[in-house]
Amino acid sequence: MKITIGSDHGAVELKEEVKKVLAEFDGVEVKDVGTFGKESVDYPDIAEKVCADVVSGESERGIVLCGTGLGISIAANKIKGIRCALCNDVYSAKKSREHNNANVLAMGGRVLGFGPAGEIVRAWLTTEFEGGRHERRVNKIMALENK
Ligand code: RB5
């Protein structure tokens, strides 16, 4: 599975930690679209880069990070085809896959410690979409894009 990851300046350290967690998984390839330093950047630009890869199919999933995870998740969810879940706990991360088929995970570098963030990433990566009644609901979410 290929994953595109990106963060603004508020989560550069968390991005490096998440990449270490992703390296635990055989068969996971990571593309990092930045940012790479402490200089201020605008999180919608990062969301756009990550989500472009998910929408085009270059990557199966995306991970977006900013200070709170809020701005970048809001931006990601404006992009057609994206179901971005802001997760600050493992339960939400699992449910975002089982029920919402989230294709992008958002987290906040100023909210989460590295340990909990790693557990969230592991849960999100290893949990499958349940389908069934959830598929109907996810289809309704996606239909909202065309209204
Ligand atoms: C940047 O200072 C900060 O606003 C951003 O990282 C994020 O928290 C926005 O939602």
PDB file of C-alpha atoms and ligand atoms in Angstrom:
ATOM      1  CA  MET A   1       0.000   0.000   0.000  1.00  0.00           C
ATOM      2  CA  LYS A   2       1.305   3.442  -0.921  1.00  0.00           C
ATOM      3  CA  ILE A   3       0.598   6.312   1.486  1.00  0.00           C
ATOM      4  CA  THR A   4       1.190  10.004   0.843  1.00  0.00           C
ATOM      5  CA  ILE A   5       1.912  12.020   3.976  1.00  0.00           C
ATOM      6  CA  GLY A   6       2.191  15.751   4.538  1.00  0.00           C
ATOM      7  CA  SER A   7       2.192  18.271   7.357  1.00  0.00           C
ATOM      8  CA  ASP A   8       2.423  21.979   7.948  1.00  0.00           C
ATOM      9  CA  HIS A   9       5.060  23.486  10.245  1.00  0.00           C
ATOM     10  CA  GLY A  10       2.907  22.612  13.284  1.00  0.00           C
ATOM     11  CA  ALA A  11       3.502  18.883  12.897  1.00  0.00           C
ATOM     12  CA  VAL A  12       6.880  18.372  11.222  1.00  0.00           C
ATOM     13  CA  GLU A  13       8.202  16.329  14.164  1.00  0.00           C
ATOM     14  CA  LEU A  14       5.047  14.233  14.302  1.00  0.00           C
ATOM     15  CA  LYS A  15       5.397  13.530  10.568  1.00  0.00           C
ATOM     16  CA  GLU A  16       8.853  12.041  11.171  1.00  0.00           C
ATOM     17  CA  GLU A  17       7.492   9.897  14.006  1.00  0.00           C
ATOM     18  CA  VAL A  18       4.585   8.690  11.879  1.00  0.00           C
ATOM     19  CA  LYS A  19       7.005   7.745   9.104  1.00  0.00           C
ATOM     20  CA  LYS A  20       8.909   5.585  11.614  1.00  0.00           C
ATOM     21  CA  VAL A  21       5.658   3.803  12.492  1.00  0.00           C
ATOM     22  CA  LEU A  22       4.801   3.307   8.810  1.00  0.00           C
ATOM     23  CA  ALA A  23       8.253   1.752   8.297  1.00  0.00           C
ATOM     24  CA  GLU A  24       7.173  -1.080  10.653  1.00  0.00           C
ATOM     25  CA  PHE A  25       4.774  -2.333   7.992  1.00  0.00           C
ATOM     26  CA  ASP A  26       6.018  -4.550   5.163  1.00  0.00           C
ATOM     27  CA  GLY A  27       4.637  -3.437   1.836  1.00  0.00           C
ATOM     28  CA  VAL A  28       3.894   0.125   2.917  1.00  0.00           C
ATOM     29  CA  GLU A  29       5.531   2.684   0.648  1.00  0.00           C
ATOM     30  CA  VAL A  30       5.566   6.299   1.818  1.00  0.00           C
ATOM     31  CA  LYS A  31       5.658   9.503  -0.237  1.00  0.00           C
ATOM     32  CA  ASP A  32       6.381  12.617   1.833  1.00  0.00           C
ATOM     33  CA  VAL A  33       5.201  15.859   0.237  1.00  0.00           C
ATOM     34  CA  GLY A  34       6.575  18.088   3.044  1.00  0.00           C
ATOM     35  CA  THR A  35       6.849  20.478   4.643  1.00  0.00           C
ATOM     36  CA  PHE A  36      10.362  19.785   5.842  1.00  0.00           C
ATOM     37  CA  GLY A  37      11.226  22.712   8.075  1.00  0.00           C
ATOM     38  CA  LYS A  38       9.889  25.091  10.698  1.00  0.00           C
ATOM     39  CA  GLU A  39       9.106  27.858   8.239  1.00  0.00           C
ATOM     40  CA  SER A  40       5.400  28.668   8.222  1.00  0.00           C
ATOM     41  CA  VAL A  41       3.383  27.139   5.374  1.00  0.00           C
ATOM     42  CA  ASP A  42      -0.343  27.034   4.675  1.00  0.00           C
ATOM     43  CA  TYR A  43      -2.011  23.734   5.575  1.00  0.00           C
ATOM     44  CA  PRO A  44      -4.567  23.842   2.707  1.00  0.00           C
ATOM     45  CA  ASP A  45      -1.645  23.590   0.251  1.00  0.00           C
ATOM     46  CA  ILE A  46      -0.403  20.460   2.006  1.00  0.00           C
ATOM     47  CA  ALA A  47      -3.900  18.939   2.116  1.00  0.00           C
ATOM     48  CA  GLU A  48      -4.230  19.559  -1.615  1.00  0.00           C
ATOM     49  CA  LYS A  49      -0.935  17.793  -2.406  1.00  0.00           C
ATOM     50  CA  VAL A  50      -1.681  14.728  -0.275  1.00  0.00           C
ATOM     51  CA  CYS A  51      -5.265  14.390  -1.456  1.00  0.00           C
ATOM     52  CA  ALA A  52      -4.333  14.790  -5.130  1.00  0.00           C
ATOM     53  CA  ASP A  53      -2.377  11.536  -4.832  1.00  0.00           C
ATOM     54  CA  VAL A  54      -5.301   9.749  -3.169  1.00  0.00           C
ATOM     55  CA  VAL A  55      -7.849  10.985  -5.704  1.00  0.00           C
ATOM     56  CA  SER A  56      -5.610  10.112  -8.674  1.00  0.00           C
ATOM     57  CA  GLY A  57      -4.947   6.655  -7.256  1.00  0.00           C
ATOM     58  CA  GLU A  58      -1.191   7.200  -7.008  1.00  0.00           C
ATOM     59  CA  SER A  59      -1.607   6.475  -3.304  1.00  0.00           C
ATOM     60  CA  GLU A  60      -4.285   4.336  -1.696  1.00  0.00           C
ATOM     61  CA  ARG A  61      -4.362   6.447   1.467  1.00  0.00           C
ATOM     62  CA  GLY A  62      -3.165   9.764   2.845  1.00  0.00           C
ATOM     63  CA  ILE A  63      -2.081  11.132   6.212  1.00  0.00           C
ATOM     64  CA  VAL A  64      -2.342  14.883   6.864  1.00  0.00           C
ATOM     65  CA  LEU A  65      -0.983  16.664   9.913  1.00  0.00           C
ATOM     66  CA  CYS A  66      -1.108  20.206  11.239  1.00  0.00           C
ATOM     67  CA  GLY A  67      -0.960  21.788  14.692  1.00  0.00           C
ATOM     68  CA  THR A  68      -4.444  20.705  15.699  1.00  0.00           C
ATOM     69  CA  GLY A  69      -5.372  18.493  12.759  1.00  0.00           C
ATOM     70  CA  LEU A  70      -8.452  20.662  12.368  1.00  0.00           C
ATOM     71  CA  GLY A  71      -7.546  22.994   9.524  1.00  0.00           C
ATOM     72  CA  ILE A  72      -5.930  20.347   7.390  1.00  0.00           C
ATOM     73  CA  SER A  73      -8.827  17.897   7.870  1.00  0.00           C
ATOM     74  CA  ILE A  74     -11.356  20.577   6.953  1.00  0.00           C
ATOM     75  CA  ALA A  75      -9.333  21.409   3.834  1.00  0.00           C
ATOM     76  CA  ALA A  76      -8.964  17.741   2.871  1.00  0.00           C
ATOM     77  CA  ASN A  77     -12.696  17.143   3.143  1.00  0.00           C
ATOM     78  CA  LYS A  78     -13.343  19.893   0.566  1.00  0.00           C
ATOM     79  CA  ILE A  79     -11.662  17.733  -2.065  1.00  0.00           C
ATOM     80  CA  LYS A  80     -13.895  15.414  -4.090  1.00  0.00           C
ATOM     81  CA  GLY A  81     -13.307  11.778  -3.272  1.00  0.00           C
ATOM     82  CA  ILE A  82     -11.751  12.406   0.121  1.00  0.00           C
ATOM     83  CA  ARG A  83     -13.078  11.083   3.410  1.00  0.00           C
ATOM     84  CA  CYS A  84     -10.710  12.539   5.966  1.00  0.00           C
ATOM     85  CA  ALA A  85     -11.042  11.558   9.640  1.00  0.00           C
ATOM     86  CA  LEU A  86      -9.460  13.650  12.387  1.00  0.00           C
ATOM     87  CA  CYS A  87      -8.564  11.080  15.037  1.00  0.00           C
ATOM     88  CA  ASN A  88      -7.186  11.770  18.491  1.00  0.00           C
ATOM     89  CA  ASP A  89      -7.841   8.278  19.832  1.00  0.00           C
ATOM     90  CA  VAL A  90      -7.583   4.665  18.714  1.00  0.00           C
ATOM     91  CA  TYR A  91     -11.335   3.972  18.913  1.00  0.00           C
ATOM     92  CA  SER A  92     -12.107   6.777  16.466  1.00  0.00           C
ATOM     93  CA  ALA A  93      -9.298   5.630  14.164  1.00  0.00           C
ATOM     94  CA  LYS A  94     -10.763   2.100  14.030  1.00  0.00           C
ATOM     95  CA  LYS A  95     -14.304   3.343  13.487  1.00  0.00           C
ATOM     96  CA  SER A  96     -13.187   5.769  10.789  1.00  0.00           C
ATOM     97  CA  ARG A  97     -12.082   2.719   8.805  1.00  0.00           C
ATOM     98  CA  GLU A  98     -14.854   0.258   9.766  1.00  0.00           C
ATOM     99  CA  HIS A  99     -17.758   2.655   9.357  1.00  0.00           C
ATOM    100  CA  ASN A 100     -16.571   5.605   7.256  1.00  0.00           C
ATOM    101  CA  ASN A 101     -13.965   3.976   4.999  1.00  0.00           C
ATOM    102  CA  ALA A 102     -11.750   6.990   5.670  1.00  0.00           C
ATOM    103  CA  ASN A 103      -9.068   7.264   3.004  1.00  0.00           C
ATOM    104  CA  VAL A 104      -7.203  10.087   4.757  1.00  0.00           C
ATOM    105  CA  LEU A 105      -6.196  10.277   8.436  1.00  0.00           C
ATOM    106  CA  ALA A 106      -5.630  13.650  10.123  1.00  0.00           C
ATOM    107  CA  MET A 107      -3.889  14.231  13.450  1.00  0.00           C
ATOM    108  CA  GLY A 108      -2.657  17.232  15.409  1.00  0.00           C
ATOM    109  CA  GLY A 109       1.035  17.627  16.172  1.00  0.00           C
ATOM    110  CA  ARG A 110       0.275  19.968  19.076  1.00  0.00           C
ATOM    111  CA  VAL A 111      -2.471  17.703  20.427  1.00  0.00           C
ATOM    112  CA  LEU A 112      -1.054  14.190  20.419  1.00  0.00           C
ATOM    113  CA  GLY A 113       2.050  12.681  21.936  1.00  0.00           C
ATOM    114  CA  PHE A 114       4.136  10.469  19.657  1.00  0.00           C
ATOM    115  CA  GLY A 115       3.103   7.270  21.455  1.00  0.00           C
ATOM    116  CA  PRO A 116      -0.666   7.731  21.116  1.00  0.00           C
ATOM    117  CA  ALA A 117      -0.243   8.997  17.553  1.00  0.00           C
ATOM    118  CA  GLY A 118       1.647   5.827  16.659  1.00  0.00           C
ATOM    119  CA  GLU A 119      -1.117   3.639  18.107  1.00  0.00           C
ATOM    120  CA  ILE A 120      -3.692   5.609  16.101  1.00  0.00           C
ATOM    121  CA  VAL A 121      -1.719   5.086  12.887  1.00  0.00           C
ATOM    122  CA  ARG A 122      -1.316   1.346  13.555  1.00  0.00           C
ATOM    123  CA  ALA A 123      -5.053   0.946  14.212  1.00  0.00           C
ATOM    124  CA  TRP A 124      -6.024   3.006  11.177  1.00  0.00           C
ATOM    125  CA  LEU A 125      -3.721   1.041   8.875  1.00  0.00           C
ATOM    126  CA  THR A 126      -4.797  -2.400  10.011  1.00  0.00           C
ATOM    127  CA  THR A 127      -8.569  -1.914  10.208  1.00  0.00           C
ATOM    128  CA  GLU A 128     -10.759  -2.756   7.226  1.00  0.00           C
ATOM    129  CA  PHE A 129     -14.006  -1.168   6.060  1.00  0.00           C
ATOM    130  CA  GLU A 130     -16.984  -3.267   7.184  1.00  0.00           C
ATOM    131  CA  GLY A 131     -19.213  -2.469   4.203  1.00  0.00           C
ATOM    132  CA  GLY A 132     -22.869  -3.544   4.522  1.00  0.00           C
ATOM    133  CA  ARG A 133     -25.060  -0.806   5.963  1.00  0.00           C
ATOM    134  CA  HIS A 134     -21.990   1.408   6.235  1.00  0.00           C
ATOM    135  CA  GLU A 135     -21.479   1.236   2.487  1.00  0.00           C
ATOM    136  CA  ARG A 136     -24.931   2.754   1.942  1.00  0.00           C
ATOM    137  CA  ARG A 137     -24.086   5.597   4.299  1.00  0.00           C
ATOM    138  CA  VAL A 138     -20.670   6.220   2.794  1.00  0.00           C
ATOM    139  CA  ASN A 139     -22.294   6.299  -0.658  1.00  0.00           C
ATOM    140  CA  LYS A 140     -24.687   8.950   0.676  1.00  0.00           C
ATOM    141  CA  ILE A 141     -21.738  10.980   1.971  1.00  0.00           C
ATOM    142  CA  MET A 142     -20.115  10.841  -1.439  1.00  0.00           C
ATOM    143  CA  ALA A 143     -23.390  11.794  -3.161  1.00  0.00           C
ATOM    144  CA  LEU A 144     -23.363  15.042  -1.156  1.00  0.00           C
ATOM    145  CA  GLU A 145     -20.417  16.128  -3.302  1.00  0.00           C
ATOM    146  CA  ASN A 146     -22.744  16.398  -6.299  1.00  0.00           C
ATOM    147  CA  LYS A 147     -25.621  18.273  -4.653  1.00  0.00           C
TER     148      LYS A 147
HETATM  149  C1  RB5 B   1      -0.686  26.855  12.202  1.00  0.00           C
HETATM  150  O1  RB5 B   1      -0.197  27.762  13.135  1.00  0.00           O
HETATM  151  C2  RB5 B   1      -1.963  26.218  12.711  1.00  0.00           C
HETATM  152  O2  RB5 B   1      -3.009  27.102  12.555  1.00  0.00           O
HETATM  153  C3  RB5 B   1      -2.227  24.925  11.997  1.00  0.00           C
HETATM  154  O3  RB5 B   1      -1.160  24.047  12.190  1.00  0.00           O
HETATM  155  C4  RB5 B   1      -3.468  24.173  12.412  1.00  0.00           C
HETATM  156  O4  RB5 B   1      -3.513  23.988  13.780  1.00  0.00           O
HETATM  157  C5  RB5 B   1      -4.723  24.711  11.864  1.00  0.00           C
HETATM  158  O5  RB5 B   1      -5.814  24.158  12.023  1.00  0.00           O
END
